[in-house]
PDB file of C-alpha atoms in Angstrom:
ATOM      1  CA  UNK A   1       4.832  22.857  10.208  1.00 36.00           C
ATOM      2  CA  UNK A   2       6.307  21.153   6.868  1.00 43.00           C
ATOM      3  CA  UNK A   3       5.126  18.396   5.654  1.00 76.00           C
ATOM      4  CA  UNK A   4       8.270  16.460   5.169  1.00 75.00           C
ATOM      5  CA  UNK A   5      11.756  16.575   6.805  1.00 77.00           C
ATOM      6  CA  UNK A   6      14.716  16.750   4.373  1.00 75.00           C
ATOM      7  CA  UNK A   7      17.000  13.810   4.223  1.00 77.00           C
ATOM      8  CA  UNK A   8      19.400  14.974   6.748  1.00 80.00           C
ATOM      9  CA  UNK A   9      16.428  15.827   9.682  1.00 82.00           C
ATOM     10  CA  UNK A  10      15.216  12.385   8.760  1.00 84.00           C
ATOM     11  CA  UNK A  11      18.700  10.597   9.243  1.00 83.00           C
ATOM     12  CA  UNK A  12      19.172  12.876  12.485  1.00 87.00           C
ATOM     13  CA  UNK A  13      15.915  11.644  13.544  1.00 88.00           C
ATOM     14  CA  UNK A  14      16.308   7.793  12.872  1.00 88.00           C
ATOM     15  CA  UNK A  15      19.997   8.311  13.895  1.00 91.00           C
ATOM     16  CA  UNK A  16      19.694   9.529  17.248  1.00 84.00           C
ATOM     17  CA  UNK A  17      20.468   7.806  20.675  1.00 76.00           C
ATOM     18  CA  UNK A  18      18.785   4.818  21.182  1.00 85.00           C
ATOM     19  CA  UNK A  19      17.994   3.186  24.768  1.00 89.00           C
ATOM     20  CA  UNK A  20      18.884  -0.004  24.625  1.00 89.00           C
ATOM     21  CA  UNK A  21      15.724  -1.198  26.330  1.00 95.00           C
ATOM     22  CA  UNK A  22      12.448  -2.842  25.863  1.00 96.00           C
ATOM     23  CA  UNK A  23      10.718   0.663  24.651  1.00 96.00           C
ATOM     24  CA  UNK A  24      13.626   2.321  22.705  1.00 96.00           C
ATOM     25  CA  UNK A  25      14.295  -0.778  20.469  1.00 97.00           C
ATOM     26  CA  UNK A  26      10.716  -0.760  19.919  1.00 97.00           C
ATOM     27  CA  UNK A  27      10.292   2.900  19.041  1.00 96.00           C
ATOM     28  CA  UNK A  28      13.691   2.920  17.120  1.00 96.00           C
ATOM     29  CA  UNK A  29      11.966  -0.483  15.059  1.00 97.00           C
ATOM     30  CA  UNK A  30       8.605   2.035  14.642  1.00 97.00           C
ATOM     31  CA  UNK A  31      10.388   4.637  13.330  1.00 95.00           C
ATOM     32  CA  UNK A  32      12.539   3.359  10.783  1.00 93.00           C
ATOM     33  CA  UNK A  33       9.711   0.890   9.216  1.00 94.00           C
ATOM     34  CA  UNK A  34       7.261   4.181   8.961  1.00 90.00           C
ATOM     35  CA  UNK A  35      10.725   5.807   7.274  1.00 89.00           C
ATOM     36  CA  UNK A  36      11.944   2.545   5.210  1.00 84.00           C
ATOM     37  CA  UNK A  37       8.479   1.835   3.954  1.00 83.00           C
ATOM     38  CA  UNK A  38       6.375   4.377   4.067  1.00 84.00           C
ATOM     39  CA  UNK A  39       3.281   2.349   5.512  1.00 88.00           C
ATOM     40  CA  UNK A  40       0.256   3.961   7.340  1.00 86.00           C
ATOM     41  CA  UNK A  41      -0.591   4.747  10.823  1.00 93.00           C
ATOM     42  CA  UNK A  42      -2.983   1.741  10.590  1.00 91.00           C
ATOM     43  CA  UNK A  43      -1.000  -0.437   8.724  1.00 92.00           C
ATOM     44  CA  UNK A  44       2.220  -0.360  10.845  1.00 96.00           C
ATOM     45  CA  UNK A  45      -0.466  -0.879  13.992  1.00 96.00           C
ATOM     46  CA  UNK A  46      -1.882  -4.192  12.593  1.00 94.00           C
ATOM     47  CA  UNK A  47       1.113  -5.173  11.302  1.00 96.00           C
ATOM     48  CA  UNK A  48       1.633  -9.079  12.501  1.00 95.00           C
ATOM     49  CA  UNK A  49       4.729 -11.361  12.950  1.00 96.00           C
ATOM     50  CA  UNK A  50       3.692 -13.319   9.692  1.00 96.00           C
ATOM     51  CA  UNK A  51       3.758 -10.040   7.638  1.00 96.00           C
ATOM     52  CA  UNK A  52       7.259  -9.876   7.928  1.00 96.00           C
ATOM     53  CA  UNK A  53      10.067 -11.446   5.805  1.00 94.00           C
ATOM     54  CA  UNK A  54      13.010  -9.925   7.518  1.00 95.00           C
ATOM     55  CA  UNK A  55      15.284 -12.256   5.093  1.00 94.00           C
ATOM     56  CA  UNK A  56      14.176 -10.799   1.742  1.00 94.00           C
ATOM     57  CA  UNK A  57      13.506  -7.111   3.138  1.00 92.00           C
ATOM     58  CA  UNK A  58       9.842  -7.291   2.391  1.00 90.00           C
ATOM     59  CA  UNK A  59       6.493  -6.563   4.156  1.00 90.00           C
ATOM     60  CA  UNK A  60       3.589  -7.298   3.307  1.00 91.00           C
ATOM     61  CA  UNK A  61       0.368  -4.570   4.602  1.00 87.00           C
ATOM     62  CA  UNK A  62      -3.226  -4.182   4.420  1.00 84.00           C
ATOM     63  CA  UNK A  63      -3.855  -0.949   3.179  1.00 72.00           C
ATOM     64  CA  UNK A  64      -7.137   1.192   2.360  1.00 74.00           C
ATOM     65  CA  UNK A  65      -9.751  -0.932   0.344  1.00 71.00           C
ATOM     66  CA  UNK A  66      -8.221  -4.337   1.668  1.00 73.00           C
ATOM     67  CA  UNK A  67      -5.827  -4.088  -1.082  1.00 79.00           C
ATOM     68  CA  UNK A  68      -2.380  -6.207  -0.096  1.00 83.00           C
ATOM     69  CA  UNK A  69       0.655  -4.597  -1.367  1.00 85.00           C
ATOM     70  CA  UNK A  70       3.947  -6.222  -0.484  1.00 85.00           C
ATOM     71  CA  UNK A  71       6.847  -3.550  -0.044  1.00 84.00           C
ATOM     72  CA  UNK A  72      10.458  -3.625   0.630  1.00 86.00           C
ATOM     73  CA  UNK A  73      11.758  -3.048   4.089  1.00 91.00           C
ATOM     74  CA  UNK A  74      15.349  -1.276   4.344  1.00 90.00           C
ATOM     75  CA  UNK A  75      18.565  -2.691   5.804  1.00 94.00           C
ATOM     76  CA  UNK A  76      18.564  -0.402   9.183  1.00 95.00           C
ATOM     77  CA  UNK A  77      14.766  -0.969   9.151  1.00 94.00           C
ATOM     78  CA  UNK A  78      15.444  -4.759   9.505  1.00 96.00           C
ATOM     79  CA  UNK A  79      18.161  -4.669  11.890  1.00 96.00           C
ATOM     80  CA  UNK A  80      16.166  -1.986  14.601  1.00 97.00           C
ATOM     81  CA  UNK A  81      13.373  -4.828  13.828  1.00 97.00           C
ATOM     82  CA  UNK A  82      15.637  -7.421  15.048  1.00 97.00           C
ATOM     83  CA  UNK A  83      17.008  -5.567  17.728  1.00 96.00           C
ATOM     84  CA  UNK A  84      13.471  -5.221  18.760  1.00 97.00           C
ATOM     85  CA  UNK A  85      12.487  -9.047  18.471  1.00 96.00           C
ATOM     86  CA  UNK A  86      15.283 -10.092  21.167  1.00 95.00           C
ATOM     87  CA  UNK A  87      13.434  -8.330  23.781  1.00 95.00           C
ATOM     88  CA  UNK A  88       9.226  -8.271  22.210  1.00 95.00           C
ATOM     89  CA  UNK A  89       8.849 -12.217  23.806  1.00 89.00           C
ATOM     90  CA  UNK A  90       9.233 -10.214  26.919  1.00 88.00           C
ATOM     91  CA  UNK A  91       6.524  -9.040  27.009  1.00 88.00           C
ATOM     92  CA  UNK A  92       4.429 -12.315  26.086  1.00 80.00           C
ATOM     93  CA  UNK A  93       2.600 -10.832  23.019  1.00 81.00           C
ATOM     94  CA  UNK A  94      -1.161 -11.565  23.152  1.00 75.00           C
ATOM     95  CA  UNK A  95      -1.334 -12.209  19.478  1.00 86.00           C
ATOM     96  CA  UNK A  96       1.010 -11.779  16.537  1.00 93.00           C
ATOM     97  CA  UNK A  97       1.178  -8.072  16.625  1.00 95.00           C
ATOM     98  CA  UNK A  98       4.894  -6.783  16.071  1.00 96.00           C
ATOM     99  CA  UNK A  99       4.777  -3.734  17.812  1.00 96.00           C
ATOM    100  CA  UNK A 100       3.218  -4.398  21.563  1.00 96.00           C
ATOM    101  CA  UNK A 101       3.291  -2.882  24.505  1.00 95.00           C
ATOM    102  CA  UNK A 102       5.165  -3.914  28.262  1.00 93.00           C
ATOM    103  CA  UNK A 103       1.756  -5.498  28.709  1.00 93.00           C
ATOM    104  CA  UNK A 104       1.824  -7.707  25.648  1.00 93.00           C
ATOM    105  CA  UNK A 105      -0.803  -5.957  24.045  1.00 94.00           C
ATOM    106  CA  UNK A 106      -1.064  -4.426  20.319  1.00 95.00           C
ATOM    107  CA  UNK A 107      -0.118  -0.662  20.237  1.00 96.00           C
ATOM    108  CA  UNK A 108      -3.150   1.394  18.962  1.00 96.00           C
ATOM    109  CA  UNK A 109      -2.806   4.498  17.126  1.00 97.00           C
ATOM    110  CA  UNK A 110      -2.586   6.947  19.635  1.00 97.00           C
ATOM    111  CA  UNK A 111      -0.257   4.864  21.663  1.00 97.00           C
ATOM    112  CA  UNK A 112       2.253   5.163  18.553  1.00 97.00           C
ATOM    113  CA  UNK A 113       1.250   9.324  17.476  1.00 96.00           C
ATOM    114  CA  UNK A 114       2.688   9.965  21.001  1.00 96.00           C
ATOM    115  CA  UNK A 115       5.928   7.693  20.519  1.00 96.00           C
ATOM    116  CA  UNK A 116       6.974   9.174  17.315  1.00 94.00           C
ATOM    117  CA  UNK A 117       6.072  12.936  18.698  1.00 95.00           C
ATOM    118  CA  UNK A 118       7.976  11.688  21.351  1.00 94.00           C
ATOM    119  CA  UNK A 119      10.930  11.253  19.249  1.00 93.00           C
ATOM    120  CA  UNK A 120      10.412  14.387  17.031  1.00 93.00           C
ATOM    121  CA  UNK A 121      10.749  16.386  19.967  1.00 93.00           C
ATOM    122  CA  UNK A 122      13.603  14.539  21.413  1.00 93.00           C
ATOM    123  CA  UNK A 123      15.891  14.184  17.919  1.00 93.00           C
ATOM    124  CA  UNK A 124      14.581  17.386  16.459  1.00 92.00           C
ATOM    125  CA  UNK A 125      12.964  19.991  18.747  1.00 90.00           C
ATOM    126  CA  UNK A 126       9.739  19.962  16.935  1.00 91.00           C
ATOM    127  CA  UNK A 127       6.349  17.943  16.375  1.00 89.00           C
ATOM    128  CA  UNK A 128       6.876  15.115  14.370  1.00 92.00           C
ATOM    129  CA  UNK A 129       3.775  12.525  13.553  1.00 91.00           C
ATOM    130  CA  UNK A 130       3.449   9.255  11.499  1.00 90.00           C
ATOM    131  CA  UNK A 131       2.464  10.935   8.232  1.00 79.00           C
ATOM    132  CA  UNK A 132       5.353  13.252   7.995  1.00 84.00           C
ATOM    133  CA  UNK A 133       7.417  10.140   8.018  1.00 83.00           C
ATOM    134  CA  UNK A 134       5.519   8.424   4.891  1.00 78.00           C
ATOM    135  CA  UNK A 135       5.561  12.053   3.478  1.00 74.00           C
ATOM    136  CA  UNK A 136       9.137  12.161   3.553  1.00 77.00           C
ATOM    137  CA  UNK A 137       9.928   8.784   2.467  1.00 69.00           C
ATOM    138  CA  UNK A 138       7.699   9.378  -0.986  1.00 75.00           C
ATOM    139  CA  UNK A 139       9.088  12.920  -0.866  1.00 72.00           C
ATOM    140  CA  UNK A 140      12.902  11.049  -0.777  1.00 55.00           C
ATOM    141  CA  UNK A 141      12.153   8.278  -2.880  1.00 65.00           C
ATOM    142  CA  UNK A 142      10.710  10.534  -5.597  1.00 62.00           C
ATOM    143  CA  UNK A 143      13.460  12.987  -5.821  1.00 65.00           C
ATOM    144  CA  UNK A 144      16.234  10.426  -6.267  1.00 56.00           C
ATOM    145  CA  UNK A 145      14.300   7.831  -8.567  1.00 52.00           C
ATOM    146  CA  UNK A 146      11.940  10.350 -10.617  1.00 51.00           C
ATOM    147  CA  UNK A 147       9.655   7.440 -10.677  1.00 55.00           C
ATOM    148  CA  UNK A 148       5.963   8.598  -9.540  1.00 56.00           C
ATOM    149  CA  UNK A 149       4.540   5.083 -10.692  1.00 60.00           C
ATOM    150  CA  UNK A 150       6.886   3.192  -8.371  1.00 59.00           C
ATOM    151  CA  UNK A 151       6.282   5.671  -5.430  1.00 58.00           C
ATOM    152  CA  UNK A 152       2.433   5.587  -6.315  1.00 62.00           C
ATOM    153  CA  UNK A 153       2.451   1.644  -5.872  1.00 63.00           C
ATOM    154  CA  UNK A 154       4.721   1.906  -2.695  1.00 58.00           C
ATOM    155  CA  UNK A 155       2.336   4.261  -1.291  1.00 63.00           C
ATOM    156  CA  UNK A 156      -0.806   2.059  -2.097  1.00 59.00           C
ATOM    157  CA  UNK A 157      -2.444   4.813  -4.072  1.00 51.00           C
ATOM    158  CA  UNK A 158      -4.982   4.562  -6.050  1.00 51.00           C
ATOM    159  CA  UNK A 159      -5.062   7.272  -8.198  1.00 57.00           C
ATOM    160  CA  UNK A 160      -1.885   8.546  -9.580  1.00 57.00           C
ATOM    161  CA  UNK A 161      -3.156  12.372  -8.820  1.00 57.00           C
ATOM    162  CA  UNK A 162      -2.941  11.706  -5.122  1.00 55.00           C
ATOM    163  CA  UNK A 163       0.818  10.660  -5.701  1.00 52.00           C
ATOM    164  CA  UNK A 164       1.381  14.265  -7.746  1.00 55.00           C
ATOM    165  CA  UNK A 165       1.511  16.135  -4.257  1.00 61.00           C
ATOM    166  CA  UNK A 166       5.004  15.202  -3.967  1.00 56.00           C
ATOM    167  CA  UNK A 167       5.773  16.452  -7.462  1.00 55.00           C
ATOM    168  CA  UNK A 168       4.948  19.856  -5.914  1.00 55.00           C
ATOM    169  CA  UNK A 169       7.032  19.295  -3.408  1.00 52.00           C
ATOM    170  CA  UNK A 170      10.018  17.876  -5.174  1.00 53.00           C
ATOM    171  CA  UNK A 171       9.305  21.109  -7.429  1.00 55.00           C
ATOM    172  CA  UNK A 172       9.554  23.299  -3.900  1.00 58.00           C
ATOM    173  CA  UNK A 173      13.404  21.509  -3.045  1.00 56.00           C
ATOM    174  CA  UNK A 174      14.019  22.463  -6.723  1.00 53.00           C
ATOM    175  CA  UNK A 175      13.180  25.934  -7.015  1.00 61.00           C
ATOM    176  CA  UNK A 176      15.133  25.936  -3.698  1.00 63.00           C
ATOM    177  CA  UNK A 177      17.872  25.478  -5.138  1.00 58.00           C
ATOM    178  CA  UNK A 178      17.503  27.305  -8.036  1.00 62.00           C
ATOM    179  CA  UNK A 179      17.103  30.168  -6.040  1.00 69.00           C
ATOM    180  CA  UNK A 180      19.630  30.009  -3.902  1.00 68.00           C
ATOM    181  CA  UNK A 181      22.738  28.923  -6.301  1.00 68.00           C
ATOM    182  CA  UNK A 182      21.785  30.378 -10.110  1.00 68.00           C
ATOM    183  CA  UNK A 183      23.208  33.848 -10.716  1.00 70.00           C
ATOM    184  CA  UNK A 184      19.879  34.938 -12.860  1.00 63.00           C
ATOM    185  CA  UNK A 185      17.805  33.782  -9.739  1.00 66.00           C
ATOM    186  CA  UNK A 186      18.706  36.741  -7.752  1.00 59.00           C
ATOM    187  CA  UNK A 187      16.361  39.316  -7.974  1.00 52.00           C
ATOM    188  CA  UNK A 188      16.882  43.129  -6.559  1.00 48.00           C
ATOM    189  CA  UNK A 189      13.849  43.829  -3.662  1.00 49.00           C
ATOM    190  CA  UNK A 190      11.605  45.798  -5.230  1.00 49.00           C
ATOM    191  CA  UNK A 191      11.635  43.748  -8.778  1.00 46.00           C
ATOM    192  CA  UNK A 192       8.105  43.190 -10.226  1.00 48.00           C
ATOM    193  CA  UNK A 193      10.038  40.164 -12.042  1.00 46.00           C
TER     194      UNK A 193
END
């Protein structure tokens, strides 16, 4: 199973049919924060209300170490999120979680794994989990800014060297297409080189 989804699986994904109900707005809002920001399984699930500045496009998460990193949230990111607020007070939320169940309560982890698998298999016909979205939004980001600093902050990395995976990847799309469009790339079967 890759690791990411190229840009036009993940627009297909975030792109597909939407139920205009309590549980697609709220899975359509799920999926395009994990996409627009990258965060974490556990930071999108204790996300609260007061996190959110939907005006200036930013959110602000917990991540690993209690560190707070603020990061900027995408224009269809913050309209699926306001989509979803017209119908979350439905629900009367227990607490200031922005993702909640019929019930009011906070979604949990596992709650959301099976919502975005859900939607993977739905949109694309395969498995799809949280961490193949944040993959492919560093993945993206990095092969259209070149920046690994900027992704590494996004990502809420400490250590630039876990941020490098993606250069391998990025290097994988590129040797794609080397391979597949430079005349000296083509090699006859049986070539040692």
């Amino acid at each position: 199973m890759p690791r990411t989804l190229d840009a036009d699986r993940a627009l297909q994904l975030l792109d597909g049919a939407v139920e205009d109900d309590f549980i697609g707005r709220r899975d359509q809002a799920i999926l395009e924060l994990f996409y627009s920001s990258g965060l974490r399984l556990s930071e999108l699930t204790s996300l609260n209300m007061e996190q959110l500045d939907l005006a200036a496009g930013l959110v602000q998460v917990h991540g690993k170490g209690s560190k707070t990193r603020v990061l900027p949230v995408g224009r269809k990111a913050r309209e699926a999120l306001q989509q979803w607020f017209k119908l979350r007070g439905m629900s009367a939320p227990e607490d200031g979680a922005v993702f909640v169940s019929r019930q009011g309560r906070r979604l949990g982890p596992q709650a959301v794994r099976l919502r975005v698998q859900a939607a993977g298999v739905r949109e694309l016909g395969q498995n799809l989990h949280p961490h193949m979205l944040r993959h492919s939004f560093a993945s993206h980001l990095l092969e259209s800014s070149q920046d690994l600093r900027a992704v590494q902050e996004m990502l809420g990395h400490a250590d630039i060297a876990t941020t490098q995976i993606y250069t391998h990847l990025d290097f994988q799309h590129l040797a794609a297409v080397y391979d597949s469009a430079h005349p000296r790339a083509k090699r006859s079967k049986g070539s040692d080189s």
